Amino acid sequence: MAQEKIRRAVCPGSFDPVTNGHLDIISRAADLYDEVVVAVLVNKTKSTLFTVEERLSLLREVTSKYPNVRIDSFHGLLVDYCQRNSIPVIVKGIRAVSDFDYELKMAQMNRGLTGIDTMFMPTNPEYSFLASSLVKEIATYGGDVSSLVPELVHQHLIARIAERHQDDD
Ligand code: PNS
């Protein structure tokens, strides 16, 4: 008997930290695919606000309502991770034309390397300006980012920034 194919996709990123914009893409991908793997890049050369374990844990909590979403981490090339885990599709959110320029190059390179395709998903316009880097910068200087990240992430963000400020004193 022919086995039914599982449609599996990956949402890769740094997720430092996960924002409502990421969750918009993850939840919509979860509607379209049987299984969505949210894969956190482990990049030892990049300094991050949250450790990989913390980012994984926050992602697990905020995606717990989606039964077909799984959280993982990876080193090295995304396409190697996809091949090892039988994931044929990469899903990427596009916030603006400026994202498309860089994402198109990566998508073409990834397809050229392995045949793994990338699906671009336009972000909800509500989040077209949203980036983890901006969230961290605004929160560091006391700005209100509570509408941009899930409540749990907001709590951890405020606590981590307070710790960093104490260390600086
Ligand atoms: O959230 P980010 O930092 O914008 O995510 C970027 C990410 C992790 C998706 C991208 O840098 C990536 O795929 N890195 C893995 C290394 C890799 O495969 N590089 C070749 C890209 S053609």
Tab-separated table of N, CA and C and ligand atoms in Angstrom:
chain	number	residue	atom	x	y	z
A	1	MET	N	0.839	-1.199	0.000
A	1	MET	CA	0.000	0.000	0.000
A	1	MET	C	0.885	1.264	0.000
A	2	ALA	N	0.496	2.244	-0.840
A	2	ALA	CA	1.302	3.472	-0.929
A	2	ALA	C	1.205	4.232	0.395
A	3	GLN	N	2.367	4.656	0.880
A	3	GLN	CA	2.399	5.440	2.120
A	3	GLN	C	2.023	6.884	1.806
A	4	GLU	N	1.171	7.468	2.660
A	4	GLU	CA	0.843	8.874	2.425
A	4	GLU	C	2.030	9.742	2.845
A	5	LYS	N	2.344	10.734	2.027
A	5	LYS	CA	3.486	11.607	2.302
A	5	LYS	C	3.162	12.602	3.407
A	6	ILE	N	4.106	12.785	4.312
A	6	ILE	CA	3.911	13.835	5.317
A	6	ILE	C	4.472	15.126	4.745
A	7	ARG	N	3.660	16.161	4.729
A	7	ARG	CA	4.158	17.444	4.231
A	7	ARG	C	4.810	18.169	5.414
A	8	ARG	N	6.139	18.266	5.307
A	8	ARG	CA	6.896	18.822	6.435
A	8	ARG	C	7.645	20.074	5.972
A	9	ALA	N	7.682	21.083	6.815
A	9	ALA	CA	8.393	22.318	6.460
A	9	ALA	C	9.185	22.811	7.661
A	10	VAL	N	10.207	23.627	7.374
A	10	VAL	CA	11.000	24.200	8.456
A	10	VAL	C	10.862	25.718	8.438
A	11	CYS	N	10.749	26.311	9.628
A	11	CYS	CA	10.819	27.767	9.795
A	11	CYS	C	12.131	28.034	10.539
A	12	PRO	N	13.185	28.434	9.841
A	12	PRO	CA	14.470	28.628	10.507
A	12	PRO	C	14.671	30.066	10.982
A	13	GLY	N	15.559	30.258	11.927
A	13	GLY	CA	15.866	31.629	12.350
A	13	GLY	C	16.704	31.642	13.606
A	14	SER	N	17.004	32.870	14.053
A	14	SER	CA	17.768	33.030	15.304
A	14	SER	C	16.811	33.096	16.503
A	15	PHE	N	15.665	33.691	16.302
A	15	PHE	CA	14.623	33.762	17.340
A	15	PHE	C	15.176	34.304	18.664
A	16	ASP	N	15.860	35.448	18.582
A	16	ASP	CA	16.473	36.038	19.790
A	16	ASP	C	15.829	37.386	20.121
A	17	PRO	N	14.617	37.409	20.640
A	17	PRO	CA	13.716	36.297	20.930
A	17	PRO	C	12.630	36.178	19.852
A	18	VAL	N	11.792	35.140	20.008
A	18	VAL	CA	10.633	34.957	19.115
A	18	VAL	C	9.674	36.147	19.293
A	19	THR	N	9.181	36.668	18.174
A	19	THR	CA	8.259	37.816	18.199
A	19	THR	C	6.877	37.392	17.694
A	20	ASN	N	5.932	38.328	17.776
A	20	ASN	CA	4.599	38.042	17.222
A	20	ASN	C	4.654	37.880	15.704
A	21	GLY	N	5.633	38.509	15.071
A	21	GLY	CA	5.800	38.349	13.625
A	21	GLY	C	6.207	36.923	13.285
A	22	HIS	N	7.150	36.356	14.059
A	22	HIS	CA	7.536	34.950	13.869
A	22	HIS	C	6.326	34.045	14.077
A	23	LEU	N	5.573	34.334	15.145
A	23	LEU	CA	4.431	33.458	15.475
A	23	LEU	C	3.364	33.493	14.386
A	24	ASP	N	3.211	34.656	13.760
A	24	ASP	CA	2.262	34.787	12.643
A	24	ASP	C	2.664	33.800	11.532
A	25	ILE	N	3.934	33.772	11.187
A	25	ILE	CA	4.400	32.886	10.105
A	25	ILE	C	4.311	31.413	10.542
A	26	ILE	N	4.749	31.128	11.769
A	26	ILE	CA	4.740	29.742	12.259
A	26	ILE	C	3.309	29.198	12.279
A	27	SER	N	2.363	30.004	12.763
A	27	SER	CA	0.988	29.505	12.876
A	27	SER	C	0.365	29.297	11.501
A	28	ARG	N	0.686	30.187	10.563
A	28	ARG	CA	0.123	30.025	9.212
A	28	ARG	C	0.769	28.835	8.512
A	29	ALA	N	2.058	28.612	8.741
A	29	ALA	CA	2.719	27.429	8.161
A	29	ALA	C	2.097	26.163	8.760
A	30	ALA	N	1.756	26.216	10.050
A	30	ALA	CA	1.165	25.043	10.716
A	30	ALA	C	-0.208	24.703	10.143
A	31	ASP	N	-0.879	25.711	9.568
A	31	ASP	CA	-2.166	25.462	8.900
A	31	ASP	C	-1.967	24.776	7.547
A	32	LEU	N	-0.817	24.999	6.943
A	32	LEU	CA	-0.584	24.524	5.566
A	32	LEU	C	0.151	23.191	5.495
A	33	TYR	N	0.981	22.906	6.508
A	33	TYR	CA	1.812	21.693	6.477
A	33	TYR	C	1.414	20.745	7.601
A	34	ASP	N	1.701	19.454	7.366
A	34	ASP	CA	1.377	18.464	8.395
A	34	ASP	C	2.253	18.663	9.633
A	35	GLU	N	3.541	18.953	9.364
A	35	GLU	CA	4.446	19.179	10.491
A	35	GLU	C	5.347	20.375	10.190
A	36	VAL	N	5.504	21.247	11.171
A	36	VAL	CA	6.387	22.403	11.016
A	36	VAL	C	7.473	22.309	12.090
A	37	VAL	N	8.722	22.333	11.634
A	37	VAL	CA	9.845	22.325	12.568
A	37	VAL	C	10.389	23.747	12.640
A	38	VAL	N	10.364	24.312	13.827
A	38	VAL	CA	10.970	25.629	14.021
A	38	VAL	C	12.405	25.361	14.450
A	39	ALA	N	13.357	25.759	13.597
A	39	ALA	CA	14.759	25.389	13.838
A	39	ALA	C	15.585	26.630	14.172
A	40	VAL	N	16.198	26.601	15.351
A	40	VAL	CA	17.002	27.719	15.840
A	40	VAL	C	18.455	27.499	15.434
A	41	LEU	N	19.011	28.472	14.726
A	41	LEU	CA	20.414	28.368	14.319
A	41	LEU	C	21.328	28.567	15.523
A	42	VAL	N	22.253	27.615	15.734
A	42	VAL	CA	23.257	27.757	16.792
A	42	VAL	C	24.481	28.380	16.133
A	43	ASN	N	24.703	29.650	16.452
A	43	ASN	CA	25.804	30.382	15.834
A	43	ASN	C	26.687	30.932	16.951
A	44	LYS	N	27.796	30.222	17.210
A	44	LYS	CA	28.628	30.574	18.378
A	44	LYS	C	29.338	31.913	18.193
A	45	THR	N	29.419	32.390	16.941
A	45	THR	CA	30.161	33.645	16.721
A	45	THR	C	29.263	34.869	16.931
A	46	LYS	N	27.944	34.647	17.000
A	46	LYS	CA	27.012	35.775	17.154
A	46	LYS	C	26.622	35.925	18.622
A	47	SER	N	26.736	37.141	19.167
A	47	SER	CA	26.333	37.278	20.570
A	47	SER	C	24.814	37.516	20.619
A	48	THR	N	24.185	36.814	21.530
A	48	THR	CA	22.724	36.853	21.600
A	48	THR	C	22.280	37.252	23.010
A	49	LEU	N	21.051	37.727	23.118
A	49	LEU	CA	20.522	38.104	24.436
A	49	LEU	C	20.122	36.849	25.206
A	50	PHE	N	19.576	35.867	24.496
A	50	PHE	CA	19.138	34.616	25.129
A	50	PHE	C	19.988	33.459	24.616
A	51	THR	N	20.273	32.496	25.492
A	51	THR	CA	21.022	31.306	25.077
A	51	THR	C	20.137	30.461	24.146
A	52	VAL	N	20.763	29.520	23.468
A	52	VAL	CA	19.982	28.640	22.587
A	52	VAL	C	18.912	27.920	23.407
A	53	GLU	N	19.273	27.410	24.579
A	53	GLU	CA	18.312	26.672	25.421
A	53	GLU	C	17.143	27.567	25.807
A	54	GLU	N	17.440	28.822	26.140
A	54	GLU	CA	16.360	29.755	26.514
A	54	GLU	C	15.444	30.029	25.321
A	55	ARG	N	16.058	30.211	24.146
A	55	ARG	CA	15.243	30.493	22.949
A	55	ARG	C	14.372	29.282	22.607
A	56	LEU	N	14.930	28.091	22.750
A	56	LEU	CA	14.155	26.872	22.475
A	56	LEU	C	12.994	26.763	23.460
A	57	SER	N	13.289	27.032	24.719
A	57	SER	CA	12.266	26.900	25.745
A	57	SER	C	11.138	27.922	25.522
A	58	LEU	N	11.486	29.162	25.190
A	58	LEU	CA	10.448	30.171	24.922
A	58	LEU	C	9.625	29.767	23.710
A	59	LEU	N	10.293	29.274	22.675
A	59	LEU	CA	9.564	28.837	21.472
A	59	LEU	C	8.608	27.698	21.807
A	60	ARG	N	9.094	26.741	22.633
A	60	ARG	CA	8.220	25.597	23.005
A	60	ARG	C	6.973	26.104	23.690
A	61	GLU	N	7.164	27.038	24.635
A	61	GLU	CA	6.006	27.559	25.395
A	61	GLU	C	5.022	28.280	24.477
A	62	VAL	N	5.538	29.159	23.626
A	62	VAL	CA	4.607	30.014	22.875
A	62	VAL	C	3.998	29.316	21.663
A	63	THR	N	4.525	28.127	21.319
A	63	THR	CA	3.906	27.376	20.204
A	63	THR	C	3.171	26.136	20.718
A	64	SER	N	3.024	26.039	22.053
A	64	SER	CA	2.469	24.798	22.614
A	64	SER	C	1.032	24.545	22.143
A	65	LYS	N	0.350	25.610	21.698
A	65	LYS	CA	-1.039	25.393	21.252
A	65	LYS	C	-1.120	24.827	19.826
A	66	TYR	N	0.006	24.709	19.158
A	66	TYR	CA	0.003	24.125	17.809
A	66	TYR	C	0.569	22.704	17.876
A	67	PRO	N	-0.277	21.675	17.804
A	67	PRO	CA	0.192	20.308	18.023
A	67	PRO	C	1.167	19.807	16.952
A	68	ASN	N	1.146	20.419	15.764
A	68	ASN	CA	2.031	19.945	14.688
A	68	ASN	C	3.294	20.793	14.548
A	69	VAL	N	3.600	21.593	15.579
A	69	VAL	CA	4.838	22.392	15.559
A	69	VAL	C	5.836	21.779	16.540
A	70	ARG	N	7.058	21.580	16.048
A	70	ARG	CA	8.136	20.992	16.851
A	70	ARG	C	9.298	21.980	16.855
A	71	ILE	N	10.011	22.030	17.973
A	71	ILE	CA	11.114	22.989	18.101
A	71	ILE	C	12.434	22.217	18.141
A	72	ASP	N	13.420	22.723	17.399
A	72	ASP	CA	14.722	22.049	17.348
A	72	ASP	C	15.799	23.116	17.126
A	73	SER	N	17.065	22.689	17.171
A	73	SER	CA	18.162	23.611	16.854
A	73	SER	C	19.056	22.946	15.819
A	74	PHE	N	19.866	23.748	15.145
A	74	PHE	CA	20.786	23.165	14.168
A	74	PHE	C	22.069	23.986	14.071
A	75	HIS	N	23.144	23.286	13.669
A	75	HIS	CA	24.435	23.935	13.401
A	75	HIS	C	24.653	23.857	11.891
A	76	GLY	N	25.455	24.725	11.371
A	76	GLY	CA	25.887	24.582	9.976
A	76	GLY	C	24.839	24.994	8.977
A	77	LEU	N	24.879	24.326	7.825
A	77	LEU	CA	23.979	24.721	6.735
A	77	LEU	C	22.553	24.248	6.980
A	78	LEU	N	21.616	25.142	6.678
A	78	LEU	CA	20.199	24.801	6.842
A	78	LEU	C	19.819	23.624	5.928
A	79	VAL	N	20.336	23.630	4.710
A	79	VAL	CA	19.936	22.555	3.779
A	79	VAL	C	20.452	21.182	4.255
A	80	ASP	N	21.603	21.161	4.930
A	80	ASP	CA	22.095	19.881	5.472
A	80	ASP	C	21.137	19.385	6.558
A	81	TYR	N	20.694	20.330	7.392
A	81	TYR	CA	19.727	19.973	8.438
A	81	TYR	C	18.447	19.435	7.800
A	82	CYS	N	17.993	20.104	6.735
A	82	CYS	CA	16.756	19.687	6.061
A	82	CYS	C	16.926	18.275	5.499
A	83	GLN	N	18.060	18.015	4.886
A	83	GLN	CA	18.264	16.682	4.291
A	83	GLN	C	18.313	15.595	5.369
A	84	ARG	N	19.015	15.896	6.465
A	84	ARG	CA	19.109	14.906	7.557
A	84	ARG	C	17.734	14.587	8.144
A	85	ASN	N	16.820	15.574	8.087
A	85	ASN	CA	15.511	15.412	8.738
A	85	ASN	C	14.349	15.271	7.758
A	86	SER	N	14.672	14.977	6.500
A	86	SER	CA	13.649	14.789	5.456
A	86	SER	C	12.640	15.942	5.408
A	87	ILE	N	13.187	17.158	5.349
A	87	ILE	CA	12.333	18.354	5.258
A	87	ILE	C	12.551	18.969	3.874
A	88	PRO	N	11.541	18.925	3.009
A	88	PRO	CA	11.741	19.412	1.635
A	88	PRO	C	11.464	20.896	1.413
A	89	VAL	N	10.909	21.568	2.414
A	89	VAL	CA	10.479	22.961	2.208
A	89	VAL	C	10.929	23.862	3.364
A	90	ILE	N	11.449	25.024	2.972
A	90	ILE	CA	11.795	26.075	3.946
A	90	ILE	C	10.713	27.153	3.821
A	91	VAL	N	10.171	27.606	4.946
A	91	VAL	CA	9.180	28.687	4.909
A	91	VAL	C	9.823	29.950	5.491
A	92	LYS	N	9.729	31.034	4.722
A	92	LYS	CA	10.303	32.309	5.171
A	92	LYS	C	9.260	33.413	5.092
A	93	GLY	N	9.216	34.252	6.114
A	93	GLY	CA	8.329	35.407	6.098
A	93	GLY	C	9.009	36.559	5.377
A	94	ILE	N	8.232	37.270	4.566
A	94	ILE	CA	8.764	38.442	3.859
A	94	ILE	C	8.014	39.665	4.383
A	95	ARG	N	8.780	40.576	5.036
A	95	ARG	CA	8.135	41.751	5.625
A	95	ARG	C	8.007	42.886	4.616
A	96	ALA	N	9.016	42.991	3.751
A	96	ALA	CA	9.055	44.104	2.789
A	96	ALA	C	9.929	43.688	1.620
A	97	VAL	N	9.961	44.506	0.586
A	97	VAL	CA	10.749	44.191	-0.608
A	97	VAL	C	12.221	44.015	-0.233
A	98	SER	N	12.672	44.791	0.745
A	98	SER	CA	14.077	44.699	1.172
A	98	SER	C	14.413	43.290	1.682
A	99	ASP	N	13.475	42.606	2.305
A	99	ASP	CA	13.710	41.218	2.747
A	99	ASP	C	13.867	40.308	1.534
A	100	PHE	N	13.044	40.584	0.526
A	100	PHE	CA	12.988	39.701	-0.630
A	100	PHE	C	14.336	39.608	-1.330
A	101	ASP	N	15.025	40.715	-1.425
A	101	ASP	CA	16.315	40.780	-2.114
A	101	ASP	C	17.289	39.739	-1.536
A	102	TYR	N	17.441	39.730	-0.228
A	102	TYR	CA	18.371	38.813	0.430
A	102	TYR	C	17.824	37.384	0.454
A	103	GLU	N	16.525	37.289	0.737
A	103	GLU	CA	15.911	35.957	0.852
A	103	GLU	C	15.926	35.214	-0.488
A	104	LEU	N	15.750	35.964	-1.572
A	104	LEU	CA	15.752	35.329	-2.891
A	104	LEU	C	17.115	34.687	-3.167
A	105	LYS	N	18.176	35.406	-2.826
A	105	LYS	CA	19.528	34.856	-3.030
A	105	LYS	C	19.707	33.564	-2.234
A	106	MET	N	19.304	33.603	-0.979
A	106	MET	CA	19.454	32.405	-0.135
A	106	MET	C	18.617	31.252	-0.679
A	107	ALA	N	17.393	31.572	-1.097
A	107	ALA	CA	16.490	30.521	-1.608
A	107	ALA	C	17.084	29.879	-2.859
A	108	GLN	N	17.633	30.707	-3.746
A	108	GLN	CA	18.209	30.174	-4.987
A	108	GLN	C	19.459	29.357	-4.688
A	109	MET	N	20.250	29.840	-3.739
A	109	MET	CA	21.464	29.102	-3.350
A	109	MET	C	21.078	27.753	-2.723
A	110	ASN	N	20.108	27.779	-1.831
A	110	ASN	CA	19.689	26.539	-1.156
A	110	ASN	C	19.119	25.533	-2.154
A	111	ARG	N	18.362	26.043	-3.124
A	111	ARG	CA	17.787	25.135	-4.128
A	111	ARG	C	18.890	24.591	-5.029
A	112	GLY	N	19.840	25.467	-5.376
A	112	GLY	CA	20.951	25.026	-6.221
A	112	GLY	C	21.794	23.965	-5.529
A	113	LEU	N	21.965	24.099	-4.217
A	113	LEU	CA	22.803	23.151	-3.463
A	113	LEU	C	22.143	21.775	-3.358
A	114	THR	N	20.830	21.783	-3.159
A	114	THR	CA	20.176	20.512	-2.776
A	114	THR	C	18.812	20.251	-3.414
A	115	GLY	N	18.235	21.246	-4.073
A	115	GLY	CA	16.871	21.071	-4.593
A	115	GLY	C	15.810	21.407	-3.559
A	116	ILE	N	16.235	21.800	-2.365
A	116	ILE	CA	15.233	22.147	-1.337
A	116	ILE	C	14.656	23.535	-1.645
A	117	ASP	N	13.338	23.607	-1.710
A	117	ASP	CA	12.675	24.839	-2.113
A	117	ASP	C	12.310	25.710	-0.916
A	118	THR	N	12.125	26.998	-1.213
A	118	THR	CA	11.705	27.951	-0.178
A	118	THR	C	10.363	28.546	-0.575
A	119	MET	N	9.451	28.581	0.360
A	119	MET	CA	8.166	29.228	0.151
A	119	MET	C	8.177	30.559	0.917
A	120	PHE	N	7.871	31.626	0.208
A	120	PHE	CA	7.818	32.947	0.847
A	120	PHE	C	6.388	33.264	1.255
A	121	MET	N	6.269	33.728	2.476
A	121	MET	CA	4.941	34.061	2.995
A	121	MET	C	4.945	35.541	3.397
A	122	PRO	N	4.052	36.350	2.800
A	122	PRO	CA	4.043	37.757	3.206
A	122	PRO	C	3.599	37.874	4.656
A	123	THR	N	4.319	38.653	5.440
A	123	THR	CA	3.916	38.791	6.849
A	123	THR	C	2.630	39.613	6.912
A	124	ASN	N	1.930	39.452	7.999
A	124	ASN	CA	0.798	40.316	8.290
A	124	ASN	C	1.339	41.759	8.319
A	125	PRO	N	0.701	42.718	7.575
A	125	PRO	CA	1.222	44.092	7.525
A	125	PRO	C	1.427	44.704	8.912
A	126	GLU	N	0.646	44.215	9.869
A	126	GLU	CA	0.793	44.685	11.254
A	126	GLU	C	2.236	44.503	11.764
A	127	TYR	N	2.943	43.514	11.192
A	127	TYR	CA	4.288	43.182	11.683
A	127	TYR	C	5.381	43.499	10.668
A	128	SER	N	5.063	44.344	9.668
A	128	SER	CA	6.035	44.538	8.584
A	128	SER	C	7.295	45.260	9.050
A	129	PHE	N	7.235	45.927	10.173
A	129	PHE	CA	8.400	46.666	10.687
A	129	PHE	C	9.108	45.879	11.798
A	130	LEU	N	8.572	44.717	12.128
A	130	LEU	CA	9.004	44.027	13.359
A	130	LEU	C	10.241	43.151	13.149
A	131	ALA	N	11.229	43.330	14.031
A	131	ALA	CA	12.447	42.506	13.996
A	131	ALA	C	12.912	42.312	15.435
A	132	SER	N	13.467	41.137	15.728
A	132	SER	CA	13.950	40.869	17.091
A	132	SER	C	14.969	41.927	17.515
A	133	SER	N	15.825	42.336	16.582
A	133	SER	CA	16.882	43.310	16.921
A	133	SER	C	16.255	44.638	17.380
A	134	LEU	N	15.183	45.069	16.709
A	134	LEU	CA	14.526	46.329	17.103
A	134	LEU	C	13.833	46.187	18.449
A	135	VAL	N	13.201	45.023	18.636
A	135	VAL	CA	12.517	44.771	19.915
A	135	VAL	C	13.527	44.891	21.063
A	136	LYS	N	14.712	44.278	20.880
A	136	LYS	CA	15.729	44.312	21.945
A	136	LYS	C	16.213	45.734	22.188
A	137	GLU	N	16.437	46.472	21.104
A	137	GLU	CA	16.942	47.847	21.238
A	137	GLU	C	15.910	48.729	21.949
A	138	ILE	N	14.661	48.630	21.526
A	138	ILE	CA	13.610	49.473	22.127
A	138	ILE	C	13.443	49.123	23.609
A	139	ALA	N	13.423	47.814	23.898
A	139	ALA	CA	13.251	47.380	25.298
A	139	ALA	C	14.443	47.817	26.152
A	140	THR	N	15.635	47.790	25.584
A	140	THR	CA	16.836	48.195	26.331
A	140	THR	C	16.740	49.637	26.805
A	141	TYR	N	16.107	50.484	25.965
A	141	TYR	CA	15.995	51.900	26.329
A	141	TYR	C	14.638	52.232	26.940
A	142	GLY	N	13.948	51.199	27.414
A	142	GLY	CA	12.725	51.418	28.182
A	142	GLY	C	11.456	51.578	27.365
A	143	GLY	N	11.528	51.357	26.059
A	143	GLY	CA	10.322	51.473	25.226
A	143	GLY	C	9.376	50.296	25.451
A	144	ASP	N	8.119	50.518	25.099
A	144	ASP	CA	7.098	49.487	25.332
A	144	ASP	C	7.015	48.544	24.131
A	145	VAL	N	7.411	47.295	24.349
A	145	VAL	CA	7.357	46.302	23.258
A	145	VAL	C	6.307	45.224	23.551
A	146	SER	N	5.435	45.513	24.531
A	146	SER	CA	4.503	44.466	24.980
A	146	SER	C	3.548	43.987	23.886
A	147	SER	N	3.307	44.829	22.866
A	147	SER	CA	2.389	44.390	21.807
A	147	SER	C	3.127	43.657	20.682
A	148	LEU	N	4.436	43.559	20.802
A	148	LEU	CA	5.236	42.994	19.702
A	148	LEU	C	5.707	41.572	19.948
A	149	VAL	N	5.663	41.155	21.212
A	149	VAL	CA	6.117	39.802	21.576
A	149	VAL	C	5.080	39.149	22.486
A	150	PRO	N	5.073	37.810	22.538
A	150	PRO	CA	4.141	37.156	23.470
A	150	PRO	C	4.454	37.576	24.912
A	151	GLU	N	3.420	37.531	25.763
A	151	GLU	CA	3.557	37.982	27.157
A	151	GLU	C	4.741	37.314	27.882
A	152	LEU	N	4.882	35.998	27.692
A	152	LEU	CA	5.977	35.273	28.364
A	152	LEU	C	7.336	35.796	27.903
A	153	VAL	N	7.455	36.033	26.628
A	153	VAL	CA	8.716	36.556	26.078
A	153	VAL	C	8.973	37.949	26.648
A	154	HIS	N	7.900	38.728	26.738
A	154	HIS	CA	8.038	40.086	27.277
A	154	HIS	C	8.607	40.045	28.694
A	155	GLN	N	8.055	39.142	29.517
A	155	GLN	CA	8.545	39.024	30.905
A	155	GLN	C	10.038	38.677	30.936
A	156	HIS	N	10.424	37.705	30.121
A	156	HIS	CA	11.830	37.286	30.100
A	156	HIS	C	12.744	38.383	29.548
A	157	LEU	N	12.233	39.106	28.588
A	157	LEU	CA	13.011	40.188	27.970
A	157	LEU	C	13.302	41.289	28.995
A	158	ILE	N	12.259	41.693	29.709
A	158	ILE	CA	12.416	42.756	30.706
A	158	ILE	C	13.387	42.298	31.802
A	159	ALA	N	13.244	41.030	32.219
A	159	ALA	CA	14.121	40.504	33.283
A	159	ALA	C	15.573	40.445	32.803
A	160	ARG	N	15.789	39.983	31.579
A	160	ARG	CA	17.161	39.856	31.069
A	160	ARG	C	17.824	41.220	30.903
A	161	ILE	N	17.041	42.194	30.455
A	161	ILE	CA	17.604	43.537	30.260
A	161	ILE	C	17.940	44.166	31.621
A	162	ALA	N	17.086	43.908	32.615
A	162	ALA	CA	17.359	44.420	33.963
A	162	ALA	C	18.651	43.804	34.502
A	163	GLU	N	18.845	42.493	34.280
A	163	GLU	CA	20.082	41.816	34.708
A	163	GLU	C	21.299	42.451	34.045
A	164	ARG	N	21.176	42.701	32.748
A	164	ARG	CA	22.293	43.294	31.987
A	164	ARG	C	22.618	44.697	32.509
A	165	HIS	N	21.550	45.461	32.836
A	165	HIS	CA	21.774	46.825	33.361
A	165	HIS	C	22.507	46.757	34.700
A	166	GLN	N	22.115	45.740	35.532
A	166	GLN	CA	22.773	45.588	36.837
A	166	GLN	C	24.244	45.261	36.656
A	167	ASP	N	24.526	44.349	35.690
A	167	ASP	CA	25.918	43.960	35.427
A	167	ASP	C	26.742	45.167	34.986
A	168	ASP	N	26.094	46.102	34.273
A	168	ASP	CA	26.808	47.274	33.755
A	168	ASP	C	27.109	48.293	34.855
A	169	ASP	N	26.332	48.222	35.980
A	169	ASP	CA	26.506	49.235	37.053
A	169	ASP	C	27.790	48.997	37.839
B	1	PNS	O1	16.528	34.988	12.132
B	1	PNS	P1	17.654	35.133	11.156
B	1	PNS	O2	18.948	35.399	11.892
B	1	PNS	O3	17.366	36.159	10.102
B	1	PNS	O4	17.782	33.705	10.407
B	1	PNS	C1	18.716	33.504	9.379
B	1	PNS	C2	18.879	31.989	9.076
B	1	PNS	C3	19.243	31.236	10.327
B	1	PNS	C4	17.579	31.470	8.527
B	1	PNS	C5	19.992	31.893	8.005
B	1	PNS	O5	21.093	32.641	8.407
B	1	PNS	C6	20.443	30.459	7.769
B	1	PNS	O6	19.750	29.705	7.110
B	1	PNS	N1	21.622	30.111	8.341
B	1	PNS	C7	22.156	28.769	8.287
B	1	PNS	C8	23.467	28.748	7.509
B	1	PNS	C9	23.206	28.563	6.029
B	1	PNS	O7	22.546	27.630	5.602
B	1	PNS	N2	23.753	29.510	5.223
B	1	PNS	C10	23.645	29.492	3.784
B	1	PNS	C11	22.447	30.287	3.303
B	1	PNS	S1	22.315	30.245	1.535
